[in-house]
Coordinates of N, CA and C in Angstrom, one line a residue:
X22 N -59.9 15.1 -1.8 CA -61.5 13.9 -1.5 C -62.0 15.9 -1.0
X23 N -63.4 16.9 -2.3 CA -63.0 17.6 -1.8 C -63.8 18.2 -0.2
X24 N -63.9 17.9 0.1 CA -64.6 18.0 1.9 C -63.3 18.8 2.1
X25 N -61.9 17.7 2.2 CA -60.1 19.0 2.3 C -60.0 20.1 1.9
X26 N -60.1 20.5 1.8 CA -59.3 22.1 0.6 C -59.1 23.6 1.5
X27 N -58.2 23.2 0.4 CA -57.3 24.0 1.8 C -56.6 25.2 1.7
X28 N -57.8 25.5 0.0 CA -58.0 27.2 -0.2 C -59.5 27.7 0.8
X29 N -59.6 27.1 1.7 CA -60.9 27.3 2.5 C -60.2 28.2 3.8
X30 N -60.2 29.1 4.5 CA -59.4 29.0 5.7 C -59.6 28.3 7.0
X31 N -60.7 28.3 6.9 CA -61.1 27.1 8.5 C -60.1 25.9 7.6
X32 N -59.9 24.9 6.7 CA -60.1 23.8 6.6 C -58.3 23.3 7.9
X33 N -58.6 22.1 8.3 CA -57.2 21.8 8.5 C -56.0 21.3 7.7
X34 N -56.4 21.3 6.3 CA -55.4 20.7 5.5 C -54.6 21.8 5.6
X35 N -55.6 23.4 5.5 CA -54.5 24.6 5.3 C -53.5 24.3 6.6
X36 N -54.1 24.1 7.9 CA -52.7 24.0 8.8 C -51.5 23.3 8.0
X37 N -52.3 21.9 8.0 CA -51.2 21.1 7.7 C -50.3 21.4 6.7
X38 N -51.1 22.2 5.5 CA -49.8 22.6 4.1 C -48.5 24.1 4.9
X39 N -49.9 24.3 6.0 CA -48.4 25.6 6.6 C -47.3 24.7 7.0
X40 N -47.7 23.8 8.3 CA -46.4 22.6 8.9 C -45.9 22.2 8.5
X41 N -45.3 21.8 6.7 CA -45.1 21.2 6.0 C -44.3 22.3 5.3
X42 N -44.8 23.3 4.8 CA -43.8 24.7 4.6 C -43.8 25.3 6.0
X43 N -42.7 25.2 6.3 CA -42.7 25.5 7.5 C -41.3 25.6 7.2
X44 N -40.1 26.9 7.7 CA -39.2 26.4 7.9 C -38.0 25.7 7.9
X45 N -39.0 24.6 8.7 CA -37.1 23.1 9.1 C -38.1 22.4 9.4
X46 N -39.6 21.2 8.7 CA -40.2 20.5 8.6 C -39.4 19.8 8.2
X47 N -39.1 20.4 6.5 CA -38.8 19.8 5.9 C -37.7 19.1 6.7
X48 N -37.0 19.6 7.2 CA -35.4 19.6 7.3 C -35.0 18.4 8.2
X49 N -35.9 19.3 8.7 CA -36.5 18.0 9.9 C -37.3 16.2 9.8
X50 N -37.4 16.2 9.2 CA -38.0 15.1 8.5 C -37.5 14.1 7.8
X51 N -36.6 15.5 6.5 CA -35.1 14.7 5.9 C -34.4 14.8 6.9
X52 N -33.9 14.9 8.3 CA -33.3 14.5 9.1 C -33.0 13.2 9.4
X53 N -34.3 13.3 9.6 CA -34.5 11.5 10.4 C -34.7 10.5 9.3
X54 N -35.0 11.3 8.7 CA -35.3 9.4 7.6 C -34.4 8.4 8.0
X55 N -33.1 9.3 8.1 CA -31.7 8.4 8.9 C -31.4 7.6 9.9
X56 N -32.8 7.3 11.0 CA -33.3 6.7 11.8 C -33.9 7.0 13.0
X57 N -33.7 6.7 13.8 CA -34.3 7.1 15.0 C -33.6 8.8 15.3
X58 N -33.3 8.8 15.8 CA -31.3 10.3 16.6 C -32.4 10.5 17.5
X59 N -31.9 11.1 18.3 CA -30.8 11.8 19.9 C -31.8 14.2 19.1
X60 N -32.4 14.0 19.8 CA -32.3 15.7 19.7 C -31.5 16.0 19.6
X61 N -30.4 15.3 20.3 CA -28.8 16.2 20.0 C -28.5 16.2 18.7
X62 N -28.6 14.9 17.8 CA -28.3 14.2 16.9 C -29.0 15.0 15.8
X63 N -29.8 15.5 15.9 CA -30.5 15.8 15.1 C -30.1 18.1 14.9
X64 N -30.3 17.3 16.3 CA -30.2 19.9 16.1 C -27.8 19.5 15.3
X65 N -27.4 18.9 15.4 CA -26.1 18.9 14.7 C -26.0 18.5 13.3
X66 N -27.2 19.0 12.7 CA -27.5 17.9 11.3 C -28.4 19.5 10.9
X67 N -28.6 19.9 11.9 CA -29.5 20.8 10.6 C -29.0 22.5 11.8
X68 N -28.3 22.6 10.6 CA -27.4 23.9 11.3 C -28.1 24.9 11.4
X69 N -28.4 26.0 12.2 CA -28.6 27.0 12.6 C -30.1 26.4 12.7
X70 N -30.8 26.0 13.2 CA -32.0 25.2 13.6 C -31.4 25.3 15.0
X71 N -32.4 26.5 17.0 CA -32.3 26.2 17.5 C -33.0 25.3 18.9
X72 N -31.9 25.6 19.4 CA -33.2 24.2 20.4 C -34.7 24.5 21.0
X73 N -35.0 25.8 20.6 CA -36.1 26.3 21.3 C -37.5 25.8 20.4
X74 N -36.2 26.2 18.6 CA -37.4 25.7 17.4 C -37.7 24.2 17.6
X75 N -36.7 23.8 17.0 CA -35.9 22.1 17.2 C -37.3 21.5 18.0
X76 N -37.5 22.1 19.4 CA -38.4 21.5 20.1 C -39.5 21.7 19.8
X77 N -40.5 22.6 19.8 CA -41.7 22.9 18.6 C -42.3 22.9 17.9
X78 N -40.9 22.1 16.2 CA -40.6 21.9 15.6 C -41.5 19.9 15.5
X79 N -40.4 20.0 16.1 CA -40.2 18.3 16.2 C -41.8 18.0 17.4
X80 N -42.9 18.5 17.8 CA -43.8 18.6 19.0 C -45.1 18.4 18.2
X81 N -44.5 19.7 17.1 CA -45.3 19.7 16.4 C -45.8 19.0 15.6
X82 N -45.0 18.3 15.0 CA -44.2 16.6 13.7 C -44.8 15.5 14.8
X83 N -44.4 15.9 16.2 CA -45.0 14.4 17.1 C -46.7 14.3 17.2
X84 N -47.0 15.5 17.2 CA -48.9 16.1 17.6 C -49.3 15.8 16.1
X85 N -49.1 15.6 14.9 CA -49.9 15.3 13.6 C -49.3 14.3 13.0
X86 N -48.4 13.3 14.0 CA -48.4 11.5 13.5 C -47.2 11.8 12.3
X87 N -46.7 12.6 12.8 CA -45.3 12.5 11.0 C -44.0 12.2 12.1
X88 N -43.8 12.6 13.2 CA -43.5 11.9 14.3 C -43.6 11.0 15.4
X89 N -42.6 9.2 15.7 CA -42.9 8.7 16.8 C -41.7 9.4 17.8
X90 N -42.1 10.0 19.3 CA -41.1 10.4 20.3 C -40.8 8.5 21.6
X91 N -39.7 8.2 21.4 CA -40.2 7.2 22.5 C -39.2 7.4 23.7
X92 N -39.2 6.8 24.2 CA -38.4 7.4 26.4 C -37.9 6.1 26.5
X93 N -36.9 6.2 27.1 CA -36.5 4.5 28.0 C -36.0 5.5 28.5
X94 N -36.0 4.2 29.5 CA -36.1 4.2 30.7 C -34.5 3.8 31.0
X95 N -34.2 4.1 31.1 CA -32.5 4.7 31.5 C -32.2 5.6 32.7
X96 N -30.8 5.9 33.0 CA -30.9 6.5 33.7 C -29.1 7.1 33.4
X97 N -28.6 9.0 32.9 CA -30.2 9.1 32.5 C -31.1 8.9 31.1
X98 N -32.1 9.8 31.2 CA -33.3 9.2 30.3 C -32.7 9.3 28.1
X99 N -33.0 8.6 27.9 CA -33.0 8.6 26.5 C -33.9 8.9 26.1
X100 N -34.6 9.7 25.1 CA -35.5 9.8 24.1 C -34.9 10.5 22.9
X101 N -35.1 9.8 21.1 CA -35.3 9.0 20.5 C -36.7 9.5 20.1
X102 N -36.1 10.2 18.4 CA -37.2 10.6 17.0 C -37.1 10.3 16.3
X103 N -38.0 9.4 15.5 CA -38.2 8.7 14.5 C -39.7 9.1 14.2
X104 N -39.0 9.0 12.7 CA -40.0 9.1 11.7 C -41.0 8.0 11.7
X105 N -42.6 8.4 12.1 CA -44.2 7.6 11.7 C -44.1 7.0 10.7
X106 N -45.0 6.6 9.9 CA -45.1 5.7 8.6 C -45.8 6.7 7.4
X107 N -46.4 7.6 8.4 CA -47.0 8.6 7.7 C -46.3 9.6 7.8
X108 N -45.1 10.0 9.1 CA -43.8 10.9 8.4 C -42.5 10.3 7.4
X109 N -43.1 8.7 7.0 CA -42.2 8.1 5.2 C -43.0 8.2 4.8
X110 N -44.5 8.9 4.8 CA -45.0 8.7 3.1 C -45.0 10.5 2.5
X111 N -43.9 10.6 3.6 CA -44.6 12.3 2.9 C -42.8 12.6 2.0
X112 N -41.9 11.8 2.5 CA -40.7 11.8 2.8 C -41.0 12.1 0.9
X113 N -41.2 11.4 0.2 CA -41.3 11.2 -1.0 C -41.1 12.5 -1.8
X114 N -42.6 13.3 -1.5 CA -42.4 14.6 -2.8 C -41.4 15.5 -1.7
X115 N -41.2 15.7 -0.3 CA -40.0 16.0 0.3 C -39.2 15.9 -0.9
X116 N -38.9 14.5 -0.8 CA -37.4 15.0 -1.8 C -37.4 15.3 -3.3
X117 N -38.7 15.3 -3.6 CA -39.1 15.7 -4.4 C -38.4 17.4 -5.2
X118 N -39.4 17.9 -4.0 CA -39.1 19.3 -3.6 C -37.2 19.9 -3.3
X119 N -37.1 18.6 -2.6 CA -35.4 19.0 -2.2 C -34.7 18.7 -3.3
X120 N -35.1 17.5 -4.7 CA -34.5 17.7 -5.9 C -34.4 19.2 -6.8
X121 N -35.6 19.4 -6.4 CA -36.3 20.6 -7.7 C -36.1 21.7 -6.8
X122 N -35.6 22.1 -5.8 CA -34.4 22.9 -5.4 C -32.8 23.4 -5.7
X123 N -32.7 22.4 -5.5 CA -31.1 21.9 -5.4 C -30.2 22.4 -7.4
X124 N -31.4 21.9 -7.7 CA -31.1 20.9 -9.4 C -31.2 22.9 -9.9
X125 N -33.1 23.4 -9.4 CA -32.4 24.6 -10.1 C -32.1 26.3 -9.8
X126 N -32.5 25.8 -8.4 CA -31.3 27.0 -7.6 C -29.8 27.9 -8.5
X127 N -29.2 27.5 -9.5 CA -28.8 28.6 -10.6 C -29.3 29.3 -10.7
X128 N -30.8 29.2 -11.8 CA -31.6 29.1 -12.0 C -32.8 30.4 -11.7
X129 N -32.0 30.5 -10.1 CA -33.2 31.3 -8.9 C -32.7 32.3 -8.7
X130 N -31.3 31.7 -8.9 CA -30.7 32.6 -7.8 C -29.4 34.0 -9.7
X131 N -30.1 33.0 -11.0 CA -30.3 35.1 -12.4 C -30.8 34.7 -12.0
X132 N -32.1 34.4 -12.2 CA -33.5 35.0 -12.2 C -33.4 36.8 -10.4
X133 N -33.0 36.4 -9.4 CA -32.8 37.6 -7.9 C -32.3 38.3 -9.3
X134 N -30.5 37.8 -9.7 CA -29.5 39.0 -9.5 C -30.7 40.0 -11.3
X135 N -31.0 39.5 -11.6 CA -32.1 40.2 -13.1 C -32.8 41.3 -12.5
X136 N -33.9 40.1 -10.9 CA -34.3 41.3 -10.6 C -34.4 42.6 -9.7
X137 N -32.8 42.5 -9.1 CA -32.6 43.2 -8.3 C -31.8 43.9 -8.9
X138 N -31.7 43.8 -10.1 CA -30.8 44.3 -11.0 C -32.1 45.8 -11.5
X139 N -32.5 45.1 -12.1 CA -33.9 46.6 -12.2 C -34.4 47.1 -11.8

């Protein structure tokens, strides 16, 4: 749709692409593909993510409608996160990017070595 032009500086689609392309989004969405998970389970599966960044990422993904947060009235309260239908629809293109990255990593490493040697 021409109305959503990510090359226009004020277009909301640019903000969405920024969200999708940030450091943690693809990893959080990939982790949640395994089903509803508690915060601590997501944190355990993504090495190197801080509690603060995971919290911020989950909140942003929830705001964008990609993740749902469910609070269960238990003692103590149980909170789980899972992909929404919209979030699940994003997994296919993200999976393609993950496959590309893992397939072409040797080529990228070689290009880096050549660039660093020059």
